[in-house]
C-alpha positions as a Markdown table, in Angstrom:
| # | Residue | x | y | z |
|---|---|---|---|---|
| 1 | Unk | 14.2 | 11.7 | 7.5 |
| 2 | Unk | 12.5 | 15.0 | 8.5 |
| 3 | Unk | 11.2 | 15.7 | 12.1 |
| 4 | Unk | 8.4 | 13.1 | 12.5 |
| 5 | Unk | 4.9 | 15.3 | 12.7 |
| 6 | Unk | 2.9 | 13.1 | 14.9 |
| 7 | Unk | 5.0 | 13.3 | 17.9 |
| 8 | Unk | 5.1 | 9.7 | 18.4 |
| 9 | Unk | 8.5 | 9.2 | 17.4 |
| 10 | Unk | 10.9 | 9.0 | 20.1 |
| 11 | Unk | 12.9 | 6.7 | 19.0 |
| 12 | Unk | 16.1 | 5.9 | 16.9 |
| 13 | Unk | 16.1 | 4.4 | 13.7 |
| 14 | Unk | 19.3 | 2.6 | 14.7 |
| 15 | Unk | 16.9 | 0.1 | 16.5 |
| 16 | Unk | 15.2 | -1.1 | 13.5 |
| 17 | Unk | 17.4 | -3.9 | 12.8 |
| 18 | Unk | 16.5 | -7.3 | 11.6 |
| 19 | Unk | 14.9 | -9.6 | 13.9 |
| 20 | Unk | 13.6 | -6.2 | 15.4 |
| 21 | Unk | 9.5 | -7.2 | 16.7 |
| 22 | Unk | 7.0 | -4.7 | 17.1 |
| 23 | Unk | 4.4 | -4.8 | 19.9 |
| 24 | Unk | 1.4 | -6.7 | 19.0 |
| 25 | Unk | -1.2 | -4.4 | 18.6 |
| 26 | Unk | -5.0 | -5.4 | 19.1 |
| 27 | Unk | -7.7 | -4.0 | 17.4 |
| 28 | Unk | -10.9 | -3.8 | 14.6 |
| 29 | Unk | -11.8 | -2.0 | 12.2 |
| 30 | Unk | -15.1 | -0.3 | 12.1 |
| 31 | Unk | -17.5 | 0.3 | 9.0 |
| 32 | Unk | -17.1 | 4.0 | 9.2 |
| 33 | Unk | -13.2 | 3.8 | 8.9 |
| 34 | Unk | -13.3 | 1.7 | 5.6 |
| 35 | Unk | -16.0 | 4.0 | 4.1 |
| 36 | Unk | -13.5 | 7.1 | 4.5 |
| 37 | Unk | -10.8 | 5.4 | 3.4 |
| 38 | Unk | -12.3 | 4.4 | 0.3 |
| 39 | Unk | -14.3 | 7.8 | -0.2 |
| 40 | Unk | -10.7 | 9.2 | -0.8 |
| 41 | Unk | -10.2 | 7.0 | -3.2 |
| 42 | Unk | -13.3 | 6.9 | -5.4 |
| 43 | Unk | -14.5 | 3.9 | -4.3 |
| 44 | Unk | -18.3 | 2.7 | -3.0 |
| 45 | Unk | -17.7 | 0.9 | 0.4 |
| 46 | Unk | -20.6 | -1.2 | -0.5 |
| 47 | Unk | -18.9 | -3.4 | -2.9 |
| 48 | Unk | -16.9 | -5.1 | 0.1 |
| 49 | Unk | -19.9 | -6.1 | 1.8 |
| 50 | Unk | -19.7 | -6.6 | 5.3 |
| 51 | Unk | -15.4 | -7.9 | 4.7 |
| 52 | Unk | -12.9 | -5.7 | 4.8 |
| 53 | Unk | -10.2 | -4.3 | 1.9 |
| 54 | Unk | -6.9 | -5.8 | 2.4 |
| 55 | Unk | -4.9 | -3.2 | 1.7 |
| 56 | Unk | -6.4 | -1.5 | 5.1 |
| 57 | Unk | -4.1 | -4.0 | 6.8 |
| 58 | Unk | -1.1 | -2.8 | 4.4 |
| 59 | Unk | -1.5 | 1.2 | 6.0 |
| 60 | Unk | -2.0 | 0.0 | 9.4 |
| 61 | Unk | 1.3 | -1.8 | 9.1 |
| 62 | Unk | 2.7 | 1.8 | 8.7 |
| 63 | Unk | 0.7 | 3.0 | 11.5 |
| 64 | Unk | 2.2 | 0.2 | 13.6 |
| 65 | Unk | 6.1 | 1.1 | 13.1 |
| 66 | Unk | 4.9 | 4.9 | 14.0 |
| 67 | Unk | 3.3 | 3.7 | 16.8 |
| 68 | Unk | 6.0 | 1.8 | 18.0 |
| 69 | Unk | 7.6 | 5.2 | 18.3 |
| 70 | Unk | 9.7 | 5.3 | 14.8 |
| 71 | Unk | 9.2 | 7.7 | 12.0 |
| 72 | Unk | 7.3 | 7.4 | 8.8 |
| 73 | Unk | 8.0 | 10.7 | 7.5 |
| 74 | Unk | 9.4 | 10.8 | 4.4 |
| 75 | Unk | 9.3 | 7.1 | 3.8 |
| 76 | Unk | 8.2 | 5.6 | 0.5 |
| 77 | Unk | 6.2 | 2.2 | -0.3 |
| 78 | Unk | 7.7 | 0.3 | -2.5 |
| 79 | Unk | 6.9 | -3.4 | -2.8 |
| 80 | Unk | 3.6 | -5.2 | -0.7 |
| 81 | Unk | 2.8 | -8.7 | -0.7 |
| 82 | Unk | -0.4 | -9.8 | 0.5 |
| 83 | Unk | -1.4 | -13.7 | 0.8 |
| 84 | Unk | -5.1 | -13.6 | 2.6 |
| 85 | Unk | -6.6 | -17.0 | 4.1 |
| 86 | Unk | -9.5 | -16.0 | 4.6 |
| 87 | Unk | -11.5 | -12.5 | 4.5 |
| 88 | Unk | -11.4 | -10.0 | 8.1 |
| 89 | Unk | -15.1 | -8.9 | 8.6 |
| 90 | Unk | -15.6 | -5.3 | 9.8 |
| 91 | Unk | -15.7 | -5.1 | 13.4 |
| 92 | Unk | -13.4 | -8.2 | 14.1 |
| 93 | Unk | -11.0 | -7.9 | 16.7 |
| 94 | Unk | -7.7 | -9.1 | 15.4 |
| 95 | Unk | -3.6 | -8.8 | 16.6 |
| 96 | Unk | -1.5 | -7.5 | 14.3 |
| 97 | Unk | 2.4 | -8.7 | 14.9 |
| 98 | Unk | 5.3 | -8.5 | 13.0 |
| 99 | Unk | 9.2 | -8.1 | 12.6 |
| 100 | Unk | 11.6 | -6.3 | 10.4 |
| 101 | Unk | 13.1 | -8.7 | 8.3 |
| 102 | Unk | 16.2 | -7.1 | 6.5 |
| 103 | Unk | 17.6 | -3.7 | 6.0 |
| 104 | Unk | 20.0 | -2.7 | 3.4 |
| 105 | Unk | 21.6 | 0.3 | 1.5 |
| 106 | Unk | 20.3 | 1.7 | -1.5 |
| 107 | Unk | 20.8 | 5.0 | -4.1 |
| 108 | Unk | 18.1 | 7.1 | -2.1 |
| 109 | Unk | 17.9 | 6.0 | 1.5 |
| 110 | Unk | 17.8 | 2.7 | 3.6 |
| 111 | Unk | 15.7 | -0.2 | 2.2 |
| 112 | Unk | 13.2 | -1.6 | 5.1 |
| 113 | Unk | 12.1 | -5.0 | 4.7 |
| 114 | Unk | 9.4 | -5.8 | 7.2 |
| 115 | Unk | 6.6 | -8.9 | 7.8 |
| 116 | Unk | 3.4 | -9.0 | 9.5 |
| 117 | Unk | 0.6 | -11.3 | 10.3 |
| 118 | Unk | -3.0 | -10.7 | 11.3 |
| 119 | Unk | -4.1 | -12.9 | 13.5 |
| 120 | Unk | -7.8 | -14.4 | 14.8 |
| 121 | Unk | -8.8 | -14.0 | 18.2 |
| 122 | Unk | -9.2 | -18.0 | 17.9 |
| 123 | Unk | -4.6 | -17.9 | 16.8 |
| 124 | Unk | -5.4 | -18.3 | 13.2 |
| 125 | Unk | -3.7 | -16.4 | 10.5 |
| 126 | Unk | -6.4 | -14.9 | 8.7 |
| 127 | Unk | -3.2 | -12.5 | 6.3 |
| 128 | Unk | 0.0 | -12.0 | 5.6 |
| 129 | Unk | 1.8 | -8.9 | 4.5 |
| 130 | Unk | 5.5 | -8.1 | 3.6 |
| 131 | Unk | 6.6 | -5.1 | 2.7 |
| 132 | Unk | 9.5 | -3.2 | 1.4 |
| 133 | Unk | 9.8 | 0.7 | 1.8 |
| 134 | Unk | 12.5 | 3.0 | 1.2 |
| 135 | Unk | 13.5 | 5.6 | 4.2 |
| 136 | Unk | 14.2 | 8.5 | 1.8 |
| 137 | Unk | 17.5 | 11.3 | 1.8 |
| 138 | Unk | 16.7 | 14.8 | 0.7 |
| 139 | Unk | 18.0 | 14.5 | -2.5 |
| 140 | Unk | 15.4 | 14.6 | -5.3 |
| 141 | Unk | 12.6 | 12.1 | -6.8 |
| 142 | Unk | 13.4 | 8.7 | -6.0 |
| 143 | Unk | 14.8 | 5.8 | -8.4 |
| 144 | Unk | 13.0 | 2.4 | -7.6 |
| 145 | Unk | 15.4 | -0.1 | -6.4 |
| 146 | Unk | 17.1 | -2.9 | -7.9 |
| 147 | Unk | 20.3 | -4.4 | -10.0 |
| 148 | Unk | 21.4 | -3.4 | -13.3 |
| 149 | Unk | 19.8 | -6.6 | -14.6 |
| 150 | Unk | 16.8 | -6.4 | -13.6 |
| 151 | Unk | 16.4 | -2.8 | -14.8 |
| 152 | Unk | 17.3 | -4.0 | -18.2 |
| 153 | Unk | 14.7 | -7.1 | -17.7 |
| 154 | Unk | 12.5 | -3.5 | -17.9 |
| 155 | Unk | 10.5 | -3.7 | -14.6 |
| 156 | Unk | 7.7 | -1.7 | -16.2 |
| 157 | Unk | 6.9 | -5.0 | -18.4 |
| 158 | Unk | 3.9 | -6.5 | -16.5 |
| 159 | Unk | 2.5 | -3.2 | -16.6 |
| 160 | Unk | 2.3 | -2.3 | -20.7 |
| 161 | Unk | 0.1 | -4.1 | -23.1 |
| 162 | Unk | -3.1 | -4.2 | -20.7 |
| 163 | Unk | -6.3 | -3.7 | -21.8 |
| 164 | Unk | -8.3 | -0.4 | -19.8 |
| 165 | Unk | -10.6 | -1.0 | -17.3 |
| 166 | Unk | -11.2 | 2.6 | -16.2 |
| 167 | Unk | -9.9 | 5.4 | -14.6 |
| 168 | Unk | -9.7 | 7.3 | -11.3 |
| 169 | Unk | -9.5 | 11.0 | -10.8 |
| 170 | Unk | -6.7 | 11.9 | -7.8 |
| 171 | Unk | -7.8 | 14.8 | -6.0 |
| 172 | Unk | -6.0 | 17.3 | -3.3 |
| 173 | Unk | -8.9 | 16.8 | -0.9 |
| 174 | Unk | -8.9 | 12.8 | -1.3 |
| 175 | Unk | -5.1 | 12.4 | -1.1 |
| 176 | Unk | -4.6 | 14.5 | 1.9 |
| 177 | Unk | -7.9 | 13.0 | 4.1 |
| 178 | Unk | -6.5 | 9.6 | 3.3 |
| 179 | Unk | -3.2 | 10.5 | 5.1 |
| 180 | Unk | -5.5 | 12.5 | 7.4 |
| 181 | Unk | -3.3 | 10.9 | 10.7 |
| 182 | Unk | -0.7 | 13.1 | 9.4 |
| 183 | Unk | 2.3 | 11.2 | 10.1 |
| 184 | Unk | 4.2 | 11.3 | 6.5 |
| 185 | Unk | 3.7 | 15.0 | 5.1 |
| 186 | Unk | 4.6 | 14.4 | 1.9 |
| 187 | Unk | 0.9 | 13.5 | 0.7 |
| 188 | Unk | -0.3 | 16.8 | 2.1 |
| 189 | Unk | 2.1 | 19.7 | 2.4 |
| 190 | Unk | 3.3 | 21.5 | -0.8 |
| 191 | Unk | 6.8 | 22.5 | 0.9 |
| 192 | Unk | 7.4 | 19.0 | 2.6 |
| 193 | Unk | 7.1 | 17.4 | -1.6 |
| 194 | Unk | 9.1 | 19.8 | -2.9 |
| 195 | Unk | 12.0 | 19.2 | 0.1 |
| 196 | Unk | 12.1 | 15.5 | -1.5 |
| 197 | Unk | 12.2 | 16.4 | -4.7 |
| 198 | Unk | 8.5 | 15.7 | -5.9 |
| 199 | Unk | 6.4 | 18.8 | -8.2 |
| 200 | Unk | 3.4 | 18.3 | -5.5 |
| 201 | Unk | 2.2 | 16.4 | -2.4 |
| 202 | Unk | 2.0 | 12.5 | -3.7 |
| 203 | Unk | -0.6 | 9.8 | -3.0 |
| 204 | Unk | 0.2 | 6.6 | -0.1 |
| 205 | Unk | 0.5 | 3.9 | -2.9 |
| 206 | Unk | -2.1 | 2.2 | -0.8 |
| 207 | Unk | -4.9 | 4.1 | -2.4 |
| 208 | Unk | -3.3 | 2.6 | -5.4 |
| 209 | Unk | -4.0 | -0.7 | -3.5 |
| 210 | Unk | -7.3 | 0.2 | -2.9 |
| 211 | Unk | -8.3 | 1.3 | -6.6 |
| 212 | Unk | -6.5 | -2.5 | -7.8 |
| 213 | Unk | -8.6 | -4.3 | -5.3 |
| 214 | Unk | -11.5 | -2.8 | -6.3 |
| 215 | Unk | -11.0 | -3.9 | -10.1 |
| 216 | Unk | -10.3 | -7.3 | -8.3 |
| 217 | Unk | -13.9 | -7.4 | -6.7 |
| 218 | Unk | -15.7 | -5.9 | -9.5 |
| 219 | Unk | -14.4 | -8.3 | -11.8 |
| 220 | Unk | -15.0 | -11.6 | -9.3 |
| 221 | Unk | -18.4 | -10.5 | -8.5 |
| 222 | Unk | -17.7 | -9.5 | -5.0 |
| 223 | Unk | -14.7 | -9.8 | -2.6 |
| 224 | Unk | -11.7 | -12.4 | -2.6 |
| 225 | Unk | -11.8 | -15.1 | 0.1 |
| 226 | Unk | -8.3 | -16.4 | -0.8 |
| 227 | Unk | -6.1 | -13.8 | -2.3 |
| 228 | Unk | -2.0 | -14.2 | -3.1 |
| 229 | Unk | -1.2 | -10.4 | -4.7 |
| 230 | Unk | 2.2 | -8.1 | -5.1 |
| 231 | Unk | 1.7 | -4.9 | -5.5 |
| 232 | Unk | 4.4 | -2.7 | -7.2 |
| 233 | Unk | 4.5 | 0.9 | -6.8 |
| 234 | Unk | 7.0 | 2.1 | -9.4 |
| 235 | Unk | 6.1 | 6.0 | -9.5 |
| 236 | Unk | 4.7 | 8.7 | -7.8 |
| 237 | Unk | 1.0 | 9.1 | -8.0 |
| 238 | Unk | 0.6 | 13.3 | -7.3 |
| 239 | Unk | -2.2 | 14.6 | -6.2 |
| 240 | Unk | -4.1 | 16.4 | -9.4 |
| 241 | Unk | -3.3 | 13.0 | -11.6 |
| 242 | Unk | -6.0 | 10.9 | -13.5 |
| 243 | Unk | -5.0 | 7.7 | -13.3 |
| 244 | Unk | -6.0 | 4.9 | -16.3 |
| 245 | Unk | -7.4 | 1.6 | -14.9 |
| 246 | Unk | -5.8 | -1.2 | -17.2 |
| 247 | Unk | -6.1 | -5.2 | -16.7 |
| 248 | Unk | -5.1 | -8.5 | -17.9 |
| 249 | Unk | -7.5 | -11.6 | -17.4 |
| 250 | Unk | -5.9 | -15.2 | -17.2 |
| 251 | Unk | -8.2 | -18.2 | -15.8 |
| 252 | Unk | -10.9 | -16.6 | -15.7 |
| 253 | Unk | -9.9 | -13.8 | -13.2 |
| 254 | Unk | -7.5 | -10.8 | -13.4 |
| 255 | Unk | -4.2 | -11.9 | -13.3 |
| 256 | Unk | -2.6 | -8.4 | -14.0 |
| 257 | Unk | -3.9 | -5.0 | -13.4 |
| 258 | Unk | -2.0 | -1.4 | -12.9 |
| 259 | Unk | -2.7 | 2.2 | -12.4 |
| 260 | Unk | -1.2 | 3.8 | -15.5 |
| 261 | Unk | 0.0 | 7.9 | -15.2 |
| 262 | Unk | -1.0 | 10.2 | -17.9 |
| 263 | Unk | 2.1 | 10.0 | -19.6 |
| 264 | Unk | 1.6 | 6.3 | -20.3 |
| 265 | Unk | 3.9 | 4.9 | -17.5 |
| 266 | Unk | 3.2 | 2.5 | -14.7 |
| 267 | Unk | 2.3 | 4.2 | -11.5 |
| 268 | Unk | 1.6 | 0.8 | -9.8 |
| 269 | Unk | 0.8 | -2.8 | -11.0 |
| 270 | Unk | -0.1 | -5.5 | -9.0 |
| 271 | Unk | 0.7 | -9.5 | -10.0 |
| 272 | Unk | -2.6 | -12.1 | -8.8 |
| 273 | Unk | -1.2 | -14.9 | -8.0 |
| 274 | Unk | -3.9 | -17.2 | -7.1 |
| 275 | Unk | -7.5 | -15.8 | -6.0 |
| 276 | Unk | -11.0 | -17.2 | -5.2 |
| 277 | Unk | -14.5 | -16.0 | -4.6 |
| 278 | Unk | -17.4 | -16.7 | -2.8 |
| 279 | Unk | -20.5 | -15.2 | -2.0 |
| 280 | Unk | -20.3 | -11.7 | -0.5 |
| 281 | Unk | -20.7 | -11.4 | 3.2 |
């Protein structure tokens, strides 16, 4: 890992064993942060009603290991699980808590498995989140994880065959406010890229979250209340790439959708599990 830029981390990442809890952290999020965060990615806030994105919950995960006093920099999403209950609403005051749930080796780095919970002022579980990231070496573009078998199941197969939805235009200026907290350089600084191996600065495969979601509430006619998603991030998403919007609809919902790069590959694909709608907040 490179020198962490936000000066919050003072501490090793020896500590981040399994069974390693961070400090519940309590707080809300406002209106004004979820219309920034959605700006950068193309997206009209007013489609979420007064509810909030899940995939907020997925960066502030990553904000809570950094503000535990651990780097970030460097470290790659790979894998998030989400399974909502029910919908936050802007302005709620919620806990978020969770663990690291198992580390392990892998071709580029150190695998970090980590679980999280938001939780209601009233002790309910309102989300859960999982997620796997990879703590990159300085050694070139990174190779997803996984066994020789499962690479010749070809991971990129719930991705291809999908029907387009639309597209979104990644831009310098989006990419690098939506990292605006500056604690993971390599979505903003030319140099910091090219030191792990990518052409130019790459996008927080959250924005890829948010763009899925967003096809997920456009085509249910307003925001999930019960949601069961994994997202995938497979490539990097630079900065200067359009991305094509492509879906599959099973049930009556999207079942499948993925962010597809310009030279036909996956950059993310997400897997719907189960979802319902109601009426928007």
């Amino acid at each position: 890992m490179l020198p962490d830029p936000s000066g919050q981390a003072t501490r090793s990442d020896d500590e981040l064993a399994p069974g390693f809890a961070f400090t519940p952290w309590t707080f809300a999020v406002d209106a004004a942060y979820q219309a920034r965060k959605l700006a950068c990615c193309g997206i009209d806030p007013a489609i979420w009603g007064d509810v909030l994105d899940p995939s907020h919950f997925a960066l502030l995960t990553i904000r809570h290991v950094n503000r535990d006093g651990f780097s970030i920099n460097g470290s790659v999403h790979m894998i998030q699980h989400y399974r909502q209950h029910a919908p936050v609403r802007i302005g709620e005051e919620i806990t978020l808590q969770g663990r690291i749930t198992g580390i392990e080796p892998a071709p580029r780095g150190t695998l970090m498995h980590a679980g999280f919970e938001v939780v209601r002022a009233d002790g309910s579980i309102a989300m859960e989140l999982s997620r796997t990231s990879v703590r990159m070496d300085q050694e070139g573009e990174r190779k997803g994880p996984g066994s020789a078998a499962a690479r010749a199941e070809n991971p990129d197969a719930p991705a291809l065959g999908l029907a387009r939805i639309g597209e979104k235009q990644l831009t310098p200026e989006g990419v690098g406010n939506y990292s605006d907290d500056k604690m993971n350089r390599i979505h903003d600084d030319p140099e910091i890229a090219r030191q792990f191996g990518f052409r130019a600065p790459i996008a927080a495969g959250i924005m890829g979250s948010h763009i899925m979601m967003e096809a997920l509430v456009r085509d249910g006619g307003g925001p999930p209340q019960q949601l069961a998603m994994e997202v995938r991030f497979r490539r990097p998403m630079f900065w200067d790439e359009l991305l094509t919007v492509t879906g599959e609809r099973t049930n009556g919902h999207l079942s499948r959708v993925a962010l597809m790069k310009p030279e036909g590959k996956p950059a993310c694909f997400g897997l719907v599990d189960s979802v319902s709608y109601g009426s928007r907040g």
